[in-house]
XYZ file of N, CA, C and O in Angstrom:
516
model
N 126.538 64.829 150.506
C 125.482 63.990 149.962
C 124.130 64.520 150.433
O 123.722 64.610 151.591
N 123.446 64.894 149.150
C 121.952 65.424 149.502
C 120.827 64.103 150.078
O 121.245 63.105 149.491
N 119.978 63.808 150.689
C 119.034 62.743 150.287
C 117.716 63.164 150.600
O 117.453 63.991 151.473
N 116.806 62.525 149.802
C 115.668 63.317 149.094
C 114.540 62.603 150.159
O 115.210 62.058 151.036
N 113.491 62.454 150.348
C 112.248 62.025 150.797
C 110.773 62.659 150.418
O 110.420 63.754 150.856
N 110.066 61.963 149.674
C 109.206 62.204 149.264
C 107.933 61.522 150.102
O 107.976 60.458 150.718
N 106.388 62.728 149.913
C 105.813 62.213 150.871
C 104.529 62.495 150.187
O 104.643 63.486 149.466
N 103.138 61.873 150.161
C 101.932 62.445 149.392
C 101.400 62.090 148.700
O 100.206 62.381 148.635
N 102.196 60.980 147.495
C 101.439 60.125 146.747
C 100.055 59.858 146.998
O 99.482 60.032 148.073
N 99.531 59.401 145.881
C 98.362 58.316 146.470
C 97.618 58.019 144.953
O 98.097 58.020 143.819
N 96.045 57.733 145.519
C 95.438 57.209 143.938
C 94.036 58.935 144.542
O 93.704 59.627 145.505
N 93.812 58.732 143.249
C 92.668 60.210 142.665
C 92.088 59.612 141.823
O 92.484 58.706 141.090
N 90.810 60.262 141.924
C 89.971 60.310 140.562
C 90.491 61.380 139.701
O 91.116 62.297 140.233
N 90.284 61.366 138.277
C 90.315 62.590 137.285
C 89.788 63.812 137.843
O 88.796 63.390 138.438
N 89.808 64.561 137.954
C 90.123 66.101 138.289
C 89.854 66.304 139.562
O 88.893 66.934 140.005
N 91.025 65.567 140.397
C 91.157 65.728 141.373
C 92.452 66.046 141.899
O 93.274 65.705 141.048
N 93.026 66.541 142.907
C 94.105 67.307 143.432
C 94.930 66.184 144.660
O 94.367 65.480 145.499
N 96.362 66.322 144.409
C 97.082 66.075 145.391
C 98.260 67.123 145.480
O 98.558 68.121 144.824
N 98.774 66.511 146.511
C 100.182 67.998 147.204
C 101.316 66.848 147.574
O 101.217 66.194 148.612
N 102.314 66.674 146.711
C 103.300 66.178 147.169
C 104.430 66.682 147.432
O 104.860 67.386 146.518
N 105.359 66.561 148.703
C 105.701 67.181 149.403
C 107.652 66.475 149.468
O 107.882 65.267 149.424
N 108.339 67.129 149.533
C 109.398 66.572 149.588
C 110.881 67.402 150.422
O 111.347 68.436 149.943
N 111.462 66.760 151.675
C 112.654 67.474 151.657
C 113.756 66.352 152.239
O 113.673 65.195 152.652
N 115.187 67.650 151.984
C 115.801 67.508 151.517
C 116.573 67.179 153.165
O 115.888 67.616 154.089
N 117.611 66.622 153.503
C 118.629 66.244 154.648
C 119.569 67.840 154.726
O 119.878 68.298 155.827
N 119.884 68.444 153.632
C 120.440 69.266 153.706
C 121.092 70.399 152.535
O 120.825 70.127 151.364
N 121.548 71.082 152.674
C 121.582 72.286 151.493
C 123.271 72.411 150.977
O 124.040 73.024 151.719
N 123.691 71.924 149.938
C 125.481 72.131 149.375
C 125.054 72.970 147.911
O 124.115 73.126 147.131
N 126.317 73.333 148.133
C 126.355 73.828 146.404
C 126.148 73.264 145.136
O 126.291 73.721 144.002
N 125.678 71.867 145.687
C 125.311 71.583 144.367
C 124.184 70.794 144.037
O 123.977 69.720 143.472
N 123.340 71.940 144.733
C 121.473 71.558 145.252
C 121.189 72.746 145.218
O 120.715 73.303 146.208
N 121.432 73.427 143.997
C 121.066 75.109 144.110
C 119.886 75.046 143.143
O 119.724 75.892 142.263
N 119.120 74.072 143.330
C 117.701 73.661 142.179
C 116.863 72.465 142.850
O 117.430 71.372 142.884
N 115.998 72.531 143.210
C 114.835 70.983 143.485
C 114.033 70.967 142.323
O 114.077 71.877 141.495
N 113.436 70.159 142.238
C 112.332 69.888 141.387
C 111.923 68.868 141.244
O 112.628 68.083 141.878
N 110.677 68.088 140.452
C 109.882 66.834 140.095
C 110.085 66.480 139.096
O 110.179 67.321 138.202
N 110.230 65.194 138.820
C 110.243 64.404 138.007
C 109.422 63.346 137.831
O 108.840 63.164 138.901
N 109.028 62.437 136.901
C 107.892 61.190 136.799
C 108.108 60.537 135.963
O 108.415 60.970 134.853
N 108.007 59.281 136.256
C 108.123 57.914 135.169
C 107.153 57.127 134.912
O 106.979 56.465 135.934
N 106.491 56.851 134.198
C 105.356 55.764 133.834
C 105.623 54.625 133.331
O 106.603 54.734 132.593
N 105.211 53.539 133.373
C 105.442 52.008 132.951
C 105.909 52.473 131.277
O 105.186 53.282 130.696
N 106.876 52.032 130.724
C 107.304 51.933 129.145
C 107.902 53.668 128.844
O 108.206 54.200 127.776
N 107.908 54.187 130.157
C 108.034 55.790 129.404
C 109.321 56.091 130.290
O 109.832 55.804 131.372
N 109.514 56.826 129.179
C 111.460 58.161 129.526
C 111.032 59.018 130.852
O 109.884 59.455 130.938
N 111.789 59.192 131.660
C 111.294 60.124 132.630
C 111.452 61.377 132.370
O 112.538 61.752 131.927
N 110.578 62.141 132.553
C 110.212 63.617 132.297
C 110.292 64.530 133.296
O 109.759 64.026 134.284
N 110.717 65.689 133.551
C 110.563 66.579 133.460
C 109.518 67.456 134.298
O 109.055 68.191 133.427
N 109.112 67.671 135.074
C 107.868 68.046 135.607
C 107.872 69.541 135.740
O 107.361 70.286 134.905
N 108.614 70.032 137.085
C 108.868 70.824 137.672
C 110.084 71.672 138.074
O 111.052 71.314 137.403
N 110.279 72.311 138.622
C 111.372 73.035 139.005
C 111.770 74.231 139.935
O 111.290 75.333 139.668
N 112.578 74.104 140.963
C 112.776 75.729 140.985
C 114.066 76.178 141.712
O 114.615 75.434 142.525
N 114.407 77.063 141.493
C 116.051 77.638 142.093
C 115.533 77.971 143.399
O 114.465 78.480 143.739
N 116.665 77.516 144.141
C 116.415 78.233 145.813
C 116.420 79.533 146.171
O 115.858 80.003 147.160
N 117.217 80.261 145.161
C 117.575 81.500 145.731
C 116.930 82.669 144.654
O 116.800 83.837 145.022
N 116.593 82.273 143.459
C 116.007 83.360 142.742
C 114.274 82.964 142.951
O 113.447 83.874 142.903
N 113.937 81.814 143.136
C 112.600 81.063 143.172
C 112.020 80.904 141.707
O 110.868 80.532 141.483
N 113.230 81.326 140.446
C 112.682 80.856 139.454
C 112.828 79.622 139.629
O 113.573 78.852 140.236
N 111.297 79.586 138.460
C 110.723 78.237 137.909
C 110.552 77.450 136.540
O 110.629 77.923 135.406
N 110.398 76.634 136.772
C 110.607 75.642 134.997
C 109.322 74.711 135.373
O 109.408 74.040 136.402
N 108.116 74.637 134.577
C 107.229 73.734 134.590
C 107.051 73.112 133.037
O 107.379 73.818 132.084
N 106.604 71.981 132.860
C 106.564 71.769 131.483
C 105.093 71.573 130.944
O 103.998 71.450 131.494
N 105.560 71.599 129.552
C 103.967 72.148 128.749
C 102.696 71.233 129.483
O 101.643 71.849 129.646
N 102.740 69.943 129.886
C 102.440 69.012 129.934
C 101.380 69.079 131.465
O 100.463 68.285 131.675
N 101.682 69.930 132.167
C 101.291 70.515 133.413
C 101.056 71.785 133.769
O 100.658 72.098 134.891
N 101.330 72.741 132.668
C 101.269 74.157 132.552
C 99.692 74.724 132.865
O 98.771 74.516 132.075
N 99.485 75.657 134.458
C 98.518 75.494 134.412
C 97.903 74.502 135.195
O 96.683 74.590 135.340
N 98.486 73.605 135.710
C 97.624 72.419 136.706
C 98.704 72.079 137.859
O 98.595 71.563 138.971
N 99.634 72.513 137.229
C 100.595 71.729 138.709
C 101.356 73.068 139.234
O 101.814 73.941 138.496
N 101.390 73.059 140.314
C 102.566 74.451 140.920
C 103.602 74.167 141.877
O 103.366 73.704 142.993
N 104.571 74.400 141.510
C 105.867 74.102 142.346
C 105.708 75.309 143.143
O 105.166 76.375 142.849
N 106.545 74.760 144.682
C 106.916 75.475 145.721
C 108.175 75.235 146.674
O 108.664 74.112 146.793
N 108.755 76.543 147.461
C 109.269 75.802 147.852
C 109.479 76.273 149.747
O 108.782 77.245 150.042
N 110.150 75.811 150.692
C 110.378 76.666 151.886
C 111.678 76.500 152.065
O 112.226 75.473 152.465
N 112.247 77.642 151.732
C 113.739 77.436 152.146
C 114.604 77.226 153.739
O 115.640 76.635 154.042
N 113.611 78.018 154.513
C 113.550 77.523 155.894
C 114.048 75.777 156.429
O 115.058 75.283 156.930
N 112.901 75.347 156.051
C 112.812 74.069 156.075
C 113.166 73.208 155.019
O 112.642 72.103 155.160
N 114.146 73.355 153.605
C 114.887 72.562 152.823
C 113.870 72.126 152.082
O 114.230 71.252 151.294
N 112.369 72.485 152.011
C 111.606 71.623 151.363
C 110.947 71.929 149.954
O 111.373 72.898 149.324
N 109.987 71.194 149.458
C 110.015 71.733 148.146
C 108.616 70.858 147.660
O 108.719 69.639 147.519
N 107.495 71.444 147.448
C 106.265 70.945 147.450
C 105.746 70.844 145.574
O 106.361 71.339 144.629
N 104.625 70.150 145.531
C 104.358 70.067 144.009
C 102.458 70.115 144.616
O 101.802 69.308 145.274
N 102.127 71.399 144.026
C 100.099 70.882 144.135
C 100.159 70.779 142.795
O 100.600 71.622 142.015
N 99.558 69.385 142.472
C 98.604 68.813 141.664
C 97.345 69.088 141.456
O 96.637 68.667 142.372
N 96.568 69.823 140.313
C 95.301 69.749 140.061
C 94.501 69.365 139.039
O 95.251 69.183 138.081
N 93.606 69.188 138.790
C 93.172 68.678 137.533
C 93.474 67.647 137.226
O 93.126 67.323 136.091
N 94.107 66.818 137.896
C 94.979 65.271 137.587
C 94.045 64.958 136.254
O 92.926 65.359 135.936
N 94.992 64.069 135.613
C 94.582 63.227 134.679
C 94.818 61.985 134.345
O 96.041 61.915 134.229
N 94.306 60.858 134.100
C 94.816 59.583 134.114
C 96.204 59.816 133.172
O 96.876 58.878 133.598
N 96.874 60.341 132.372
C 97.458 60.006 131.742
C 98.935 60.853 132.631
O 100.035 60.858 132.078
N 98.742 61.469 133.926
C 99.798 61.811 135.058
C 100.223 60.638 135.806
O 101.353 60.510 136.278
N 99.274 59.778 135.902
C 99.762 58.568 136.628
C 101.313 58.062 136.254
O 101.734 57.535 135.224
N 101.842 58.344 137.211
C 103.225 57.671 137.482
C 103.949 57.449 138.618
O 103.222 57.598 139.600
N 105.398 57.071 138.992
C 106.381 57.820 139.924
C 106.965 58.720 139.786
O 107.775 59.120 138.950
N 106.434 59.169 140.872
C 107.030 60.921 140.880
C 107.991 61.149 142.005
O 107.733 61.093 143.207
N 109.509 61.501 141.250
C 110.988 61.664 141.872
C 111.103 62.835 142.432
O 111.075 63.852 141.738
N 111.216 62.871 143.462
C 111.931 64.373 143.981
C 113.310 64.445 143.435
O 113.836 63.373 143.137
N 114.072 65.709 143.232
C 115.745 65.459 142.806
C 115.880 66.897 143.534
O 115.025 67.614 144.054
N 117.220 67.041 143.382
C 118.143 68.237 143.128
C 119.306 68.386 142.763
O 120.002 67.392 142.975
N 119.756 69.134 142.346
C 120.887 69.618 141.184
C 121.311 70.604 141.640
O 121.383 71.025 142.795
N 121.863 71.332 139.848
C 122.496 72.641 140.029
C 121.414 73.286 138.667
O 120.663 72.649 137.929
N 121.656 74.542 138.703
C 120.385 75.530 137.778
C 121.476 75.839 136.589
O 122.268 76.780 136.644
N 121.418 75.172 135.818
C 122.061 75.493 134.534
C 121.406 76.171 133.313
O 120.194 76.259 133.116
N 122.435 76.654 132.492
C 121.827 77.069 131.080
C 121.878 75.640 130.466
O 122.832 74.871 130.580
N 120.596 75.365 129.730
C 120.538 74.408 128.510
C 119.748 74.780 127.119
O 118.740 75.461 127.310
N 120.025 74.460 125.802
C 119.708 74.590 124.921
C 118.569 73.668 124.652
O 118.563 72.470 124.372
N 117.226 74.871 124.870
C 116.137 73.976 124.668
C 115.231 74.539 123.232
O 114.546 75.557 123.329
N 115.302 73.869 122.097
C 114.419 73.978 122.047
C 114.793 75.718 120.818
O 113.951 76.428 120.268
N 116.131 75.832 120.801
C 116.822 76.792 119.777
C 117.295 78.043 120.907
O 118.101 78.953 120.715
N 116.663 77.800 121.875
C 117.088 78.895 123.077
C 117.667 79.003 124.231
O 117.135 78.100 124.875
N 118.322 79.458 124.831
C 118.971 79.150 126.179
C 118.216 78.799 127.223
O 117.403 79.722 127.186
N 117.897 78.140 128.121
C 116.850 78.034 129.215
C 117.853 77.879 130.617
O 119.038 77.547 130.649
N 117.045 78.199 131.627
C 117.508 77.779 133.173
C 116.944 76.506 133.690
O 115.829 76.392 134.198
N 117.741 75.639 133.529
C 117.053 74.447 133.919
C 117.987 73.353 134.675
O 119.174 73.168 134.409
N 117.053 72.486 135.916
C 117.604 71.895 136.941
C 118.052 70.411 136.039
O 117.421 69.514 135.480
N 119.892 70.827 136.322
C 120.660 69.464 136.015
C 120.904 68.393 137.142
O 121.988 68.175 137.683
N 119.515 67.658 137.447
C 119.288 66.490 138.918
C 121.046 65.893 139.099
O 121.900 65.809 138.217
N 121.117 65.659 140.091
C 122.466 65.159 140.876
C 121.822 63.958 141.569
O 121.953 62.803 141.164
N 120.975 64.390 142.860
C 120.751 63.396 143.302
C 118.894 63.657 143.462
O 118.249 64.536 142.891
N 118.411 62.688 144.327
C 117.089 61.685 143.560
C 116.380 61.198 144.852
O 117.033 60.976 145.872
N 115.151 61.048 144.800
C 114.360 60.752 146.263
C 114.018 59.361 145.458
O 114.300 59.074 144.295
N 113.160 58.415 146.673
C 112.895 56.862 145.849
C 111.899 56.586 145.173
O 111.722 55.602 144.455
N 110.912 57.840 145.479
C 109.715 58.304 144.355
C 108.440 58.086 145.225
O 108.561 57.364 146.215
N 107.430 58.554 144.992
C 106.204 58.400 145.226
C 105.324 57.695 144.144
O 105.772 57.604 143.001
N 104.223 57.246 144.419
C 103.441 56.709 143.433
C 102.384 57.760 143.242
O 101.923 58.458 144.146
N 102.023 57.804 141.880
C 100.814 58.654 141.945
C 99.935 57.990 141.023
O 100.505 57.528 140.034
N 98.812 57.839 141.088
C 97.373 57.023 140.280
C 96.164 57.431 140.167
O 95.349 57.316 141.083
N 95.828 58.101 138.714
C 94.923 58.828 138.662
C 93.587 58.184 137.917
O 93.851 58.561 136.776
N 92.849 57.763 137.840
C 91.700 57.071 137.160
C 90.727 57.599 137.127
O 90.300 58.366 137.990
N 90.033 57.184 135.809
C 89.118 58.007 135.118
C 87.694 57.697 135.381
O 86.808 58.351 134.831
């Protein structure tokens, strides 16, 4: 059993920067992927971030492309997200997870992308304009 902890949240003005920070209790085979996730009041959770432990590929989505950068320290199990440019419309909870790095059909093409297993209790993030 992986378990997640997330740390960094907070509230921002519009184009302003946070670093949220997250690790993990420990490393199994089937945590061979961390990444971010976020939910907003009335909305599907999405997608944020991503990255494999051992190749350090990454998966970011259109939506942050360009403003947000995943990281990670394998040393220390951890796995960071800088935020920049925030925008009110980022405001959400933002999940730490980890998985396994699968092929999925995104989109007409094969992609490498983190299938979450397990899940941190989220951070808040609040961005205003």
């Amino acid at each position: 059993q992986v378990q997640l902890m997330e740390s960094g949240g907070g509230s921002v003005q519009a184009g302003g920067s946070l670093r949220l920070s997250c690790v993990a209790s420990t490393w199994t085979s089937s945590s061979s992927c961390k990444g971010w996730s976020r939910q907003a009041p009335g909305k599907e959770r999405e997608g944020v971030a991503s990255i494999h432990w051992e190749s350090g590929s990454t998966y970011v989505a259109d939506s942050v492309e360009g403003r947000f950068t995943i990281s990670q320290d394998n040393a220390k199990n951890t796995v960071d997200l800088q935020m920049n440019d925030l925008k009110p419309e980022d405001t959400a909870m933002y999940y730490c997870a980890a998985g396994l790095w699968v092929l999925k059909m995104v989109s007409g093409s094969w992609r490498r992308r983190c299938e979450y297993k397990y899940w941190g209790q989220g951070t808040q993030v609040t961005v205003s304009s």
